[in-house]
Tab-separated table of C-alpha atoms in Angstrom:
chain	number	residue	atom	x	y	z
B	270	MET	CA	78.642	142.008	176.366
B	271	ARG	CA	76.197	139.171	175.723
B	272	ALA	CA	77.505	135.605	175.783
B	273	ALA	CA	77.747	134.018	172.348
B	274	GLN	CA	75.071	131.484	171.553
B	275	PRO	CA	76.443	127.911	171.552
B	276	ARG	CA	76.953	126.525	168.077
B	277	SER	CA	74.873	123.644	166.801
B	278	ARG	CA	76.618	120.389	165.930
B	279	GLN	CA	76.158	121.118	162.231
B	280	GLN	CA	77.659	124.619	162.587
B	281	THR	CA	80.706	123.211	164.381
B	282	LEU	CA	81.070	120.509	161.738
B	283	ALA	CA	80.849	123.081	158.929
B	284	LEU	CA	83.532	125.249	160.549
B	285	ARG	CA	85.782	122.249	161.082
B	286	ARG	CA	85.460	121.260	157.434
B	287	GLN	CA	86.264	124.839	156.452
B	288	LEU	CA	89.238	125.406	158.770
B	289	VAL	CA	90.825	122.040	159.647
B	290	GLY	CA	92.796	119.821	157.276
B	291	SER	CA	90.619	117.094	155.781
B	292	SER	CA	93.218	114.442	156.657
B	293	CYS	CA	92.363	115.054	160.346
B	294	LYS	CA	89.580	112.500	160.549
B	295	LEU	CA	86.621	112.367	162.933
B	296	PHE	CA	85.233	109.323	164.675
B	297	PHE	CA	81.920	108.322	163.053
B	298	SER	CA	82.609	110.733	160.186
B	299	ASN	CA	79.200	110.183	158.553
B	300	ASN	CA	77.441	111.335	161.715
B	301	PRO	CA	80.028	112.642	164.200
B	302	VAL	CA	79.336	113.164	167.899
B	303	LYS	CA	79.896	116.624	169.397
B	304	ILE	CA	81.357	116.110	172.860
B	305	VAL	CA	81.208	119.041	175.290
B	306	LYS	CA	82.182	117.465	178.625
B	307	ALA	CA	83.271	114.226	180.235
B	308	LYS	CA	83.571	112.626	183.659
B	309	GLY	CA	85.123	109.298	184.562
B	310	GLN	CA	84.313	106.805	181.810
B	311	TYR	CA	81.435	108.869	180.408
B	312	MET	CA	81.285	111.589	177.748
B	313	TYR	CA	78.402	113.976	177.058
B	314	ASP	CA	77.192	115.604	173.873
B	315	GLU	CA	75.721	119.093	173.468
B	316	ASN	CA	72.254	117.774	174.349
B	317	GLY	CA	73.418	116.143	177.572
B	318	ARG	CA	73.301	112.582	176.210
B	319	GLN	CA	75.708	110.273	178.048
B	320	TYR	CA	78.059	108.001	176.097
B	321	LEU	CA	80.080	105.169	177.590
B	322	ASP	CA	83.705	105.591	176.498
B	323	CYS	CA	85.317	102.209	175.765
B	324	ILE	CA	88.311	103.438	173.767
B	325	ASN	CA	89.888	106.488	175.404
B	326	ASN	CA	93.075	105.141	176.939
B	327	VAL	CA	94.438	108.704	177.122
B	328	ALA	CA	92.028	109.610	179.943
B	329	HIS	CA	93.700	106.808	181.872
B	330	VAL	CA	92.303	107.337	185.372
B	331	GLY	CA	89.067	108.867	184.086
B	332	HIS	CA	88.063	112.011	182.245
B	333	CYS	CA	88.496	115.218	184.254
B	334	HIS	CA	89.604	113.378	187.398
B	335	PRO	CA	89.418	115.981	190.198
B	336	ASP	CA	92.863	115.111	191.573
B	337	ILE	CA	94.481	115.650	188.172
B	338	VAL	CA	92.587	118.899	187.551
B	339	LYS	CA	93.570	120.160	191.027
B	340	ALA	CA	97.268	119.268	190.585
B	341	ALA	CA	97.473	121.133	187.254
B	342	HIS	CA	95.565	124.157	188.549
B	343	GLU	CA	97.570	124.535	191.750
B	344	GLN	CA	100.937	124.272	189.988
B	345	ASN	CA	99.786	126.640	187.241
B	346	GLN	CA	99.111	129.265	189.905
B	347	LEU	CA	102.697	129.000	191.152
B	348	LEU	CA	105.005	128.436	188.190
B	349	ASN	CA	105.339	126.882	184.781
B	350	THR	CA	108.673	127.159	183.046
B	351	ASN	CA	111.254	125.062	181.228
B	352	SER	CA	113.463	122.391	182.755
B	353	ARG	CA	116.682	124.436	182.619
B	354	TYR	CA	115.739	125.724	186.070
B	355	LEU	CA	115.935	123.466	189.116
B	356	HIS	CA	112.518	122.316	190.288
B	357	ASP	CA	111.508	119.519	192.656
B	358	ASN	CA	108.600	118.282	190.530
B	359	LEU	CA	110.949	117.027	187.814
B	360	VAL	CA	113.185	114.977	190.106
B	361	ASP	CA	110.255	113.822	192.272
B	362	TYR	CA	108.514	112.505	189.184
B	363	ALA	CA	111.607	110.797	187.784
B	364	GLU	CA	112.171	109.140	191.158
B	365	ARG	CA	108.569	107.896	191.341
B	366	LEU	CA	108.728	106.494	187.800
B	367	SER	CA	112.028	104.741	188.546
B	368	LYS	CA	110.332	102.757	191.310
B	369	THR	CA	107.932	101.214	188.779
B	370	LEU	CA	110.690	100.032	186.412
B	371	PRO	CA	113.553	97.510	186.499
B	372	GLU	CA	116.622	98.976	188.203
B	373	LYS	CA	118.710	99.370	185.044
B	374	LEU	CA	116.127	101.697	183.464
B	375	CYS	CA	117.162	104.633	185.620
B	376	ILE	CA	117.679	107.644	183.325
B	377	PHE	CA	114.713	109.716	182.123
B	378	TYR	CA	113.979	112.264	179.406
B	379	PHE	CA	110.680	114.150	179.502
B	380	LEU	CA	108.785	115.284	176.425
B	381	ASN	CA	105.294	116.316	175.314
B	382	SER	CA	103.988	113.471	173.145
B	383	GLY	CA	104.454	109.815	172.369
B	384	SER	CA	105.753	110.715	168.915
B	385	GLU	CA	108.488	112.865	170.457
B	386	ALA	CA	109.360	110.011	172.833
B	387	ASN	CA	109.661	107.452	170.049
B	388	ASP	CA	111.721	109.814	167.910
B	389	LEU	CA	114.141	110.343	170.799
B	390	ALA	CA	114.305	106.570	171.421
B	391	LEU	CA	115.351	106.094	167.802
B	392	ARG	CA	118.079	108.726	168.198
B	393	LEU	CA	119.325	107.126	171.429
B	394	ALA	CA	119.511	103.687	169.809
B	395	ARG	CA	121.420	104.930	166.785
B	396	GLN	CA	123.877	106.973	168.805
B	397	TYR	CA	124.565	104.126	171.237
B	398	THR	CA	124.977	101.391	168.629
B	399	GLY	CA	126.472	103.394	165.781
B	400	HIS	CA	124.047	101.524	163.514
B	401	GLU	CA	121.120	102.772	161.432
B	402	ASP	CA	118.667	99.953	160.692
B	403	VAL	CA	115.462	99.240	162.593
B	404	ILE	CA	113.311	96.106	162.781
B	405	VAL	CA	109.604	96.692	163.375
B	406	LEU	CA	106.500	94.523	163.454
B	407	ASP	CA	104.111	94.487	160.524
B	408	HIS	CA	101.103	96.853	160.785
B	409	ALA	CA	102.885	98.819	163.541
B	410	TYR	CA	102.288	102.496	164.211
B	411	HIS	CA	104.801	104.475	166.310
B	412	GLY	CA	103.893	108.113	165.667
B	413	HIS	CA	103.352	110.917	163.180
B	414	LEU	CA	106.858	112.406	162.841
B	415	THR	CA	108.696	111.705	159.579
B	416	SER	CA	111.187	109.446	161.377
B	417	LEU	CA	108.316	107.415	162.823
B	418	ILE	CA	106.195	107.192	159.692
B	419	ASP	CA	109.306	105.532	158.230
B	420	ILE	CA	109.124	102.771	160.876
B	421	SER	CA	105.333	102.422	160.837
B	422	PRO	CA	104.142	99.936	158.182
B	423	TYR	CA	100.578	100.984	159.019
B	424	LYS	CA	101.439	104.353	157.454
B	425	PHE	CA	104.362	103.955	155.061
B	426	ARG	CA	102.678	101.262	152.966
B	427	ASN	CA	100.231	103.975	151.848
B	428	LEU	CA	102.913	106.629	151.328
B	429	GLU	CA	106.453	106.360	149.962
B	430	GLY	CA	106.956	102.730	150.902
B	431	GLN	CA	109.608	100.961	152.931
B	432	LYS	CA	113.049	102.525	153.354
B	433	GLU	CA	116.094	100.303	152.891
B	434	TRP	CA	117.040	100.684	156.567
B	435	VAL	CA	113.642	99.420	157.763
B	436	HIS	CA	112.954	95.704	158.162
B	437	VAL	CA	109.479	94.311	158.859
B	438	ALA	CA	108.939	91.201	160.972
B	439	PRO	CA	105.639	89.305	161.156
B	440	VAL	CA	103.364	90.188	164.065
B	441	PRO	CA	103.503	87.422	166.711
B	442	ASP	CA	99.776	86.808	166.314
B	443	THR	CA	98.830	83.253	167.231
B	444	TYR	CA	95.236	83.641	165.986
B	445	ARG	CA	95.586	84.811	162.373
B	446	GLY	CA	99.357	85.179	161.980
B	447	LEU	CA	102.067	83.101	160.312
B	448	TYR	CA	102.310	80.663	163.250
B	449	ARG	CA	99.030	79.990	164.987
B	450	GLU	CA	97.772	78.420	168.191
B	451	ASP	CA	98.283	74.902	166.851
B	452	HIS	CA	101.999	75.470	166.114
B	453	GLU	CA	104.310	73.409	168.313
B	454	ASN	CA	106.526	76.371	169.223
B	455	SER	CA	105.208	79.701	167.967
B	456	VAL	CA	107.553	81.664	170.271
B	457	THR	CA	110.701	80.302	168.656
B	458	ALA	CA	109.166	80.368	165.175
B	459	TYR	CA	108.287	84.063	165.371
B	460	ALA	CA	111.640	84.954	166.975
B	461	ASP	CA	113.464	83.034	164.246
B	462	GLU	CA	111.780	85.293	161.683
B	463	VAL	CA	113.598	88.216	163.331
B	464	LYS	CA	116.831	86.237	163.310
B	465	LYS	CA	116.425	85.626	159.555
B	466	ILE	CA	115.859	89.351	158.979
B	467	ILE	CA	119.076	90.162	160.845
B	468	GLU	CA	121.059	87.579	158.885
B	469	HIS	CA	119.682	88.870	155.586
B	470	ALA	CA	120.479	92.471	156.576
B	471	HIS	CA	124.055	91.531	157.478
B	472	LYS	CA	124.543	89.897	154.082
B	473	ARG	CA	123.615	93.236	152.521
B	474	GLY	CA	126.084	95.107	154.732
B	475	ARG	CA	123.370	96.582	156.946
B	476	LYS	CA	123.656	96.870	160.749
B	477	ILE	CA	120.792	96.745	163.240
B	478	ALA	CA	120.341	99.645	165.654
B	479	ALA	CA	117.080	98.497	167.253
B	480	PHE	CA	114.105	96.213	167.373
B	481	PHE	CA	111.226	98.635	167.951
B	482	ALA	CA	107.871	97.223	169.078
B	483	GLU	CA	104.769	98.003	171.087
B	484	SER	CA	104.734	95.726	174.116
B	485	LEU	CA	101.217	94.774	172.989
B	486	PRO	CA	100.629	95.624	169.306
B	487	SER	CA	97.568	97.839	169.299
B	488	VAL	CA	96.961	99.161	165.794
B	489	GLY	CA	98.072	95.705	164.629
B	490	GLY	CA	94.892	94.228	166.148
B	491	GLN	CA	95.129	94.132	169.969
B	492	ILE	CA	97.739	91.379	169.889
B	493	ILE	CA	99.133	89.572	172.941
B	494	PRO	CA	102.600	88.257	171.970
B	495	PRO	CA	103.314	84.810	173.424
B	496	ALA	CA	105.415	84.922	176.598
B	497	GLY	CA	109.094	84.407	175.877
B	498	TYR	CA	109.002	85.977	172.420
B	499	PHE	CA	110.649	89.245	173.456
B	500	GLN	CA	113.441	87.413	175.305
B	501	LYS	CA	114.377	85.426	172.219
B	502	VAL	CA	114.140	88.483	169.960
B	503	ALA	CA	116.278	90.530	172.363
B	504	GLU	CA	118.903	87.783	172.304
B	505	HIS	CA	119.138	87.947	168.508
B	506	VAL	CA	119.104	91.763	168.453
B	507	HIS	CA	121.734	92.155	171.172
B	508	LYS	CA	123.960	89.649	169.408
B	509	ALA	CA	123.692	91.864	166.310
B	510	GLY	CA	124.755	94.925	168.332
B	511	GLY	CA	121.259	96.430	168.536
B	512	VAL	CA	118.953	97.430	171.378
B	513	PHE	CA	115.361	96.554	172.258
B	514	ILE	CA	112.871	99.447	172.423
B	515	ALA	CA	109.523	98.769	174.129
B	516	ASP	CA	106.805	101.226	173.118
B	517	GLU	CA	104.426	101.450	176.112
B	518	ILE	CA	102.603	104.540	174.862
B	519	GLN	CA	99.251	102.766	174.475
B	520	VAL	CA	99.492	100.083	177.124
B	521	GLY	CA	101.577	101.229	180.090
B	522	PHE	CA	100.693	102.457	183.587
B	523	GLY	CA	98.836	99.408	184.874
B	524	ARG	CA	96.402	98.858	182.003
B	525	VAL	CA	97.250	95.150	181.805
B	526	GLY	CA	96.367	94.770	185.482
B	527	LYS	CA	98.799	92.201	186.768
B	528	HIS	CA	101.797	94.398	185.896
B	529	PHE	CA	102.472	98.122	185.720
B	530	TRP	CA	104.163	97.749	182.327
B	531	ALA	CA	102.951	95.506	179.519
B	532	PHE	CA	106.479	94.309	178.687
B	533	GLN	CA	106.495	92.622	182.111
B	534	LEU	CA	103.931	90.113	180.790
B	535	GLN	CA	106.857	88.471	179.014
B	536	GLY	CA	108.446	87.478	182.339
B	537	GLU	CA	110.888	88.810	184.923
B	538	ASP	CA	113.878	87.838	182.793
B	539	PHE	CA	112.989	90.356	180.082
B	540	ILE	CA	114.096	93.991	180.399
B	541	PRO	CA	114.077	96.352	177.396
B	542	ASP	CA	116.961	98.749	176.817
B	543	ILE	CA	114.654	101.703	176.198
B	544	VAL	CA	111.003	102.246	177.189
B	545	THR	CA	108.793	104.987	175.765
B	546	MET	CA	105.680	106.384	177.460
B	547	GLY	CA	102.898	108.774	176.455
B	548	LYS	CA	99.083	109.051	176.223
B	549	PRO	CA	97.943	107.752	179.680
B	550	ILE	CA	100.998	109.225	181.426
B	551	GLY	CA	99.281	112.631	181.727
B	552	ASN	CA	95.594	111.640	181.623
B	553	GLY	CA	95.067	113.991	178.679
B	554	HIS	CA	97.775	116.509	179.559
B	555	PRO	CA	100.593	116.584	176.945
B	556	LEU	CA	103.341	114.581	178.633
B	557	ALA	CA	105.699	111.799	177.549
B	558	CYS	CA	108.866	110.117	178.720
B	559	VAL	CA	111.781	107.948	177.631
B	560	ALA	CA	113.465	105.684	180.174
B	561	THR	CA	116.794	104.065	179.437
B	562	THR	CA	120.081	102.854	180.887
B	563	LYS	CA	123.047	104.920	182.036
B	564	GLU	CA	125.188	103.471	179.247
B	565	ILE	CA	122.800	104.538	176.509
B	566	ALA	CA	122.280	107.985	178.064
B	567	GLU	CA	126.031	108.532	178.380
B	568	ALA	CA	126.585	107.607	174.730
B	569	PHE	CA	123.930	110.145	173.766
B	570	ALA	CA	125.584	112.849	175.902
B	571	ALA	CA	129.018	112.026	174.450
B	572	THR	CA	128.115	113.841	171.237
B	573	GLY	CA	128.417	117.100	173.145
B	574	VAL	CA	125.096	118.234	171.643
B	575	GLU	CA	122.552	119.346	174.233
B	576	TYR	CA	119.113	117.739	174.280
B	577	PHE	CA	116.576	120.413	175.215
B	578	ASN	CA	112.804	120.214	175.035
B	579	THR	CA	111.124	123.532	175.861
B	580	PHE	CA	108.045	122.157	177.608
B	581	GLY	CA	109.233	118.628	178.377
B	582	GLY	CA	109.345	118.083	182.144
B	583	ASN	CA	107.860	121.467	183.027
B	584	PRO	CA	106.516	121.841	186.610
B	585	VAL	CA	102.848	121.574	185.603
B	586	SER	CA	103.389	118.451	183.490
B	587	CYS	CA	105.345	116.760	186.267
B	588	ALA	CA	102.675	117.708	188.829
B	589	VAL	CA	100.083	116.073	186.577
B	590	GLY	CA	102.275	112.989	186.104
B	591	LEU	CA	102.711	112.627	189.867
B	592	ALA	CA	98.959	112.985	190.389
B	593	VAL	CA	98.268	110.222	187.841
B	594	LEU	CA	100.598	107.863	189.713
B	595	ASP	CA	98.908	108.818	193.008
B	596	VAL	CA	95.427	108.045	191.637
B	597	ILE	CA	96.508	104.693	190.152
B	598	GLU	CA	97.825	103.734	193.592
B	599	LYS	CA	95.093	105.298	195.746
B	600	GLU	CA	92.210	103.874	193.715
B	601	HIS	CA	93.873	100.454	193.219
B	602	LEU	CA	93.389	100.739	189.465
B	603	GLN	CA	95.751	97.895	188.574
B	604	ALA	CA	93.736	95.425	190.644
B	605	HIS	CA	90.557	96.974	189.245
B	606	ALA	CA	91.817	96.465	185.671
B	607	THR	CA	92.484	92.797	186.422
B	608	GLU	CA	89.078	92.227	188.028
B	609	VAL	CA	86.988	94.060	185.455
B	610	GLY	CA	89.142	92.870	182.548
B	611	ASN	CA	88.770	89.212	183.571
B	612	PHE	CA	85.012	89.673	183.865
B	613	LEU	CA	84.783	91.402	180.475
B	614	MET	CA	86.856	88.641	178.837
B	615	LYS	CA	84.607	85.994	180.418
B	616	ILE	CA	81.321	87.457	179.185
B	617	LEU	CA	82.771	88.223	175.750
B	618	LYS	CA	83.885	84.597	175.429
B	619	GLU	CA	80.337	83.540	176.290
B	620	GLN	CA	79.218	85.609	173.292
B	621	GLN	CA	81.887	83.925	171.171
B	622	ILE	CA	80.132	80.589	171.760
B	623	LYS	CA	76.786	82.128	170.830
B	624	HIS	CA	77.799	84.202	167.794
B	625	PRO	CA	80.009	82.608	165.090
B	626	ILE	CA	81.077	86.055	163.886
B	627	ILE	CA	83.258	86.337	167.011
B	628	GLY	CA	86.386	84.421	166.072
B	629	ASP	CA	88.660	85.334	168.954
B	630	VAL	CA	88.613	87.196	172.250
B	631	ARG	CA	92.055	88.124	173.521
B	632	GLY	CA	93.547	90.525	176.000
B	633	CYS	CA	94.869	91.279	179.427
B	634	GLY	CA	93.407	93.660	181.983
B	635	LEU	CA	91.604	96.480	180.197
B	636	PHE	CA	93.331	95.882	176.865
B	637	ILE	CA	91.017	93.544	174.959
B	638	GLY	CA	90.386	92.723	171.297
B	639	VAL	CA	87.390	90.970	169.769
B	640	ASP	CA	88.260	89.586	166.329
B	641	LEU	CA	85.216	89.476	164.035
B	642	ILE	CA	85.317	86.984	161.158
B	643	LYS	CA	83.244	85.974	158.158
B	644	ASP	CA	84.063	82.266	158.430
B	645	GLN	CA	85.677	79.955	160.971
B	646	ALA	CA	87.903	78.097	158.503
B	647	GLU	CA	89.639	81.013	156.750
B	648	ARG	CA	89.113	83.571	159.536
B	649	THR	CA	88.381	86.201	156.898
B	650	PRO	CA	88.132	89.634	158.563
B	651	ALA	CA	84.530	90.797	158.913
B	652	THR	CA	85.412	94.417	158.118
B	653	ALA	CA	82.010	95.729	157.043
B	654	GLU	CA	80.269	93.885	159.862
B	655	ALA	CA	82.655	95.372	162.420
B	656	GLU	CA	82.034	98.880	161.096
B	657	ASP	CA	78.286	98.319	161.181
B	658	LEU	CA	78.443	97.033	164.774
B	659	VAL	CA	80.468	100.052	165.951
B	660	THR	CA	77.953	102.392	164.267
B	661	ARG	CA	75.020	100.626	165.922
B	662	LEU	CA	76.761	100.763	169.300
B	663	LYS	CA	77.165	104.524	168.902
B	664	GLU	CA	73.416	104.751	168.354
B	665	LYS	CA	73.084	103.013	171.742
B	666	HIS	CA	75.477	105.609	173.254
B	667	ILE	CA	78.507	103.322	173.436
B	668	LEU	CA	81.771	104.541	171.894
B	669	LEU	CA	83.868	101.682	170.519
B	670	SER	CA	86.275	101.451	167.592
B	671	THR	CA	88.121	98.935	165.439
B	672	ASP	CA	91.758	98.147	164.740
B	673	GLY	CA	93.858	95.576	162.938
B	674	PRO	CA	94.926	95.374	159.288
B	675	GLY	CA	91.401	94.241	158.417
B	676	ARG	CA	89.731	96.885	160.635
B	677	ASN	CA	87.733	94.009	162.094
B	678	VAL	CA	88.984	93.879	165.690
B	679	LEU	CA	86.824	95.637	168.282
B	680	LYS	CA	89.243	97.387	170.634
B	681	PHE	CA	88.553	97.877	174.311
B	682	LYS	CA	90.913	100.384	175.962
B	683	PRO	CA	88.591	102.324	178.262
B	684	PRO	CA	89.479	104.660	181.110
B	685	MET	CA	90.624	102.507	184.029
B	686	CYS	CA	87.533	103.393	186.097
B	687	PHE	CA	85.404	101.382	183.609
B	688	ASN	CA	83.430	99.001	185.847
B	689	MET	CA	81.486	95.724	185.929
B	690	GLU	CA	78.171	97.396	185.113
B	691	ASP	CA	79.752	99.121	182.119
B	692	ALA	CA	81.129	95.777	180.922
B	693	LYS	CA	77.711	94.133	181.249
B	694	PHE	CA	75.996	96.993	179.433
B	695	VAL	CA	78.397	96.866	176.476
B	696	VAL	CA	78.311	93.083	176.079
B	697	GLU	CA	74.525	92.850	176.471
B	698	THR	CA	74.167	95.526	173.788
B	699	ILE	CA	76.590	93.710	171.454
B	700	ASP	CA	74.608	90.504	172.033
B	701	LYS	CA	71.298	92.187	171.165
B	702	ILE	CA	72.703	93.743	167.992
B	703	LEU	CA	74.309	90.501	166.789
B	704	THR	CA	71.192	88.492	167.666
B	705	VAL	CA	68.897	90.814	165.687
B	706	LYS	CA	71.386	90.883	162.809
B	707	GLY	CA	71.592	87.081	162.841
B	708	ARG	CA	67.815	86.738	162.747
B	709	GLY	CA	67.641	89.201	159.856
B	710	GLU	CA	70.173	87.200	157.846
B	711	ILE	CA	68.313	83.938	158.519
B	712	ASN	CA	64.973	85.482	157.487
B	713	PHE	CA	66.564	86.950	154.336
B	714	THR	CA	68.008	83.559	153.387
B	715	ARG	CA	64.662	81.809	153.999
B	716	ALA	CA	62.820	84.394	151.902
B	717	CYS	CA	65.273	83.915	149.019
B	718	LEU	CA	64.955	80.125	149.197
B	719	ASN	CA	61.169	80.308	149.335
B	720	SER	CA	61.208	82.542	146.252
B	721	GLY	CA	63.520	80.110	144.461
B	722	ASN	CA	66.480	82.530	144.409
B	723	VAL	CA	69.097	80.083	145.693
B	724	GLU	CA	72.062	82.089	144.344
B	725	LEU	CA	71.069	85.261	146.258
B	726	ALA	CA	70.258	83.270	149.404
B	727	PHE	CA	73.873	82.198	149.900
B	728	ILE	CA	75.694	85.436	148.995
């Protein structure tokens, strides 16, 4: 039997359009890339062209890392079954994870996706507190299940709207948020907004089950909440009988460099009641986890209803999870994230001085946002310009994307093996594109003025 001829990019695209739901969007939808293999921080199309991947935080320790591939393959040859049978991989993995977390977060549930983890966290919170309502941050996204769309303003604002049990707090964004960098105490001001929400809910007879937030809001625009904010919010939420859920699905496992978990940026005195994990946990293998306290787990068990997840915590998944932790440790990826992240922030801030379109550069480790603006005074999101820049970068074989409510924040969340040379390459390319674009705008304005078209010159 002869091997089938590989499909062209256009043939694959035509079949996808025919067979896959149109709501499943492609990156660069006008001219999508067909990726056929990847290694480390690089991806390759069907013609062998190499692309630098700046956004794939799922391939946490690098695409197709040999240690991860080996761990999955070797365990697959022995056994893969559900977690109702005793197996060492499950308890070994839970024990290893426990050593990365505060002592009170000592009970684990294993699942297959971040959405499953966040849905379970919501169930745990409601069972433990006996309350229903949830406070979330504006523009948040916590997953694609119905329960999570309901607590994701990023989604529900375009669907059925906000449920009465959902309360939306302002994002603690000190660059373009309600309380900015010049505010005398933005931490307290943002936390007080949560306190007001709780008080208003109580007046309506509502009770708070949880404050649910990404440790670093990602879809909201690569936001770094000011240190101390979570402590003050947790104080208000606990007083109301609720729990604090930290969603680490995008940002956990050493991405921030100085800490293993992003919530630890808030300080040693802050410990969430529930932590959810996904994406990087399995380096592309479907794996997720919820960590919580004994008290919350016991309340969940007290219903007498079994929690069973067919593939959650299976031997192969746990072998992969263990291998990811081994690679992070063996290759010193936390320290690497700090070193490379600091360098990338430094050279991006140099571009901020040079190019007025760059309003803000923020981040920690290899979680960085570059906020593009139309004007310094109003900080109007430069949405079209950001889209154009990302498209031009793709033409230079760099894969970058945007986030934020204005889709104007360049997001850097590369595989953790992303290095200094990669950082230089990306920033030098951004500089060249913005420089050429700036010259073009100046020449256009001069041409309009010379022709007497003053109105067009200053559009």
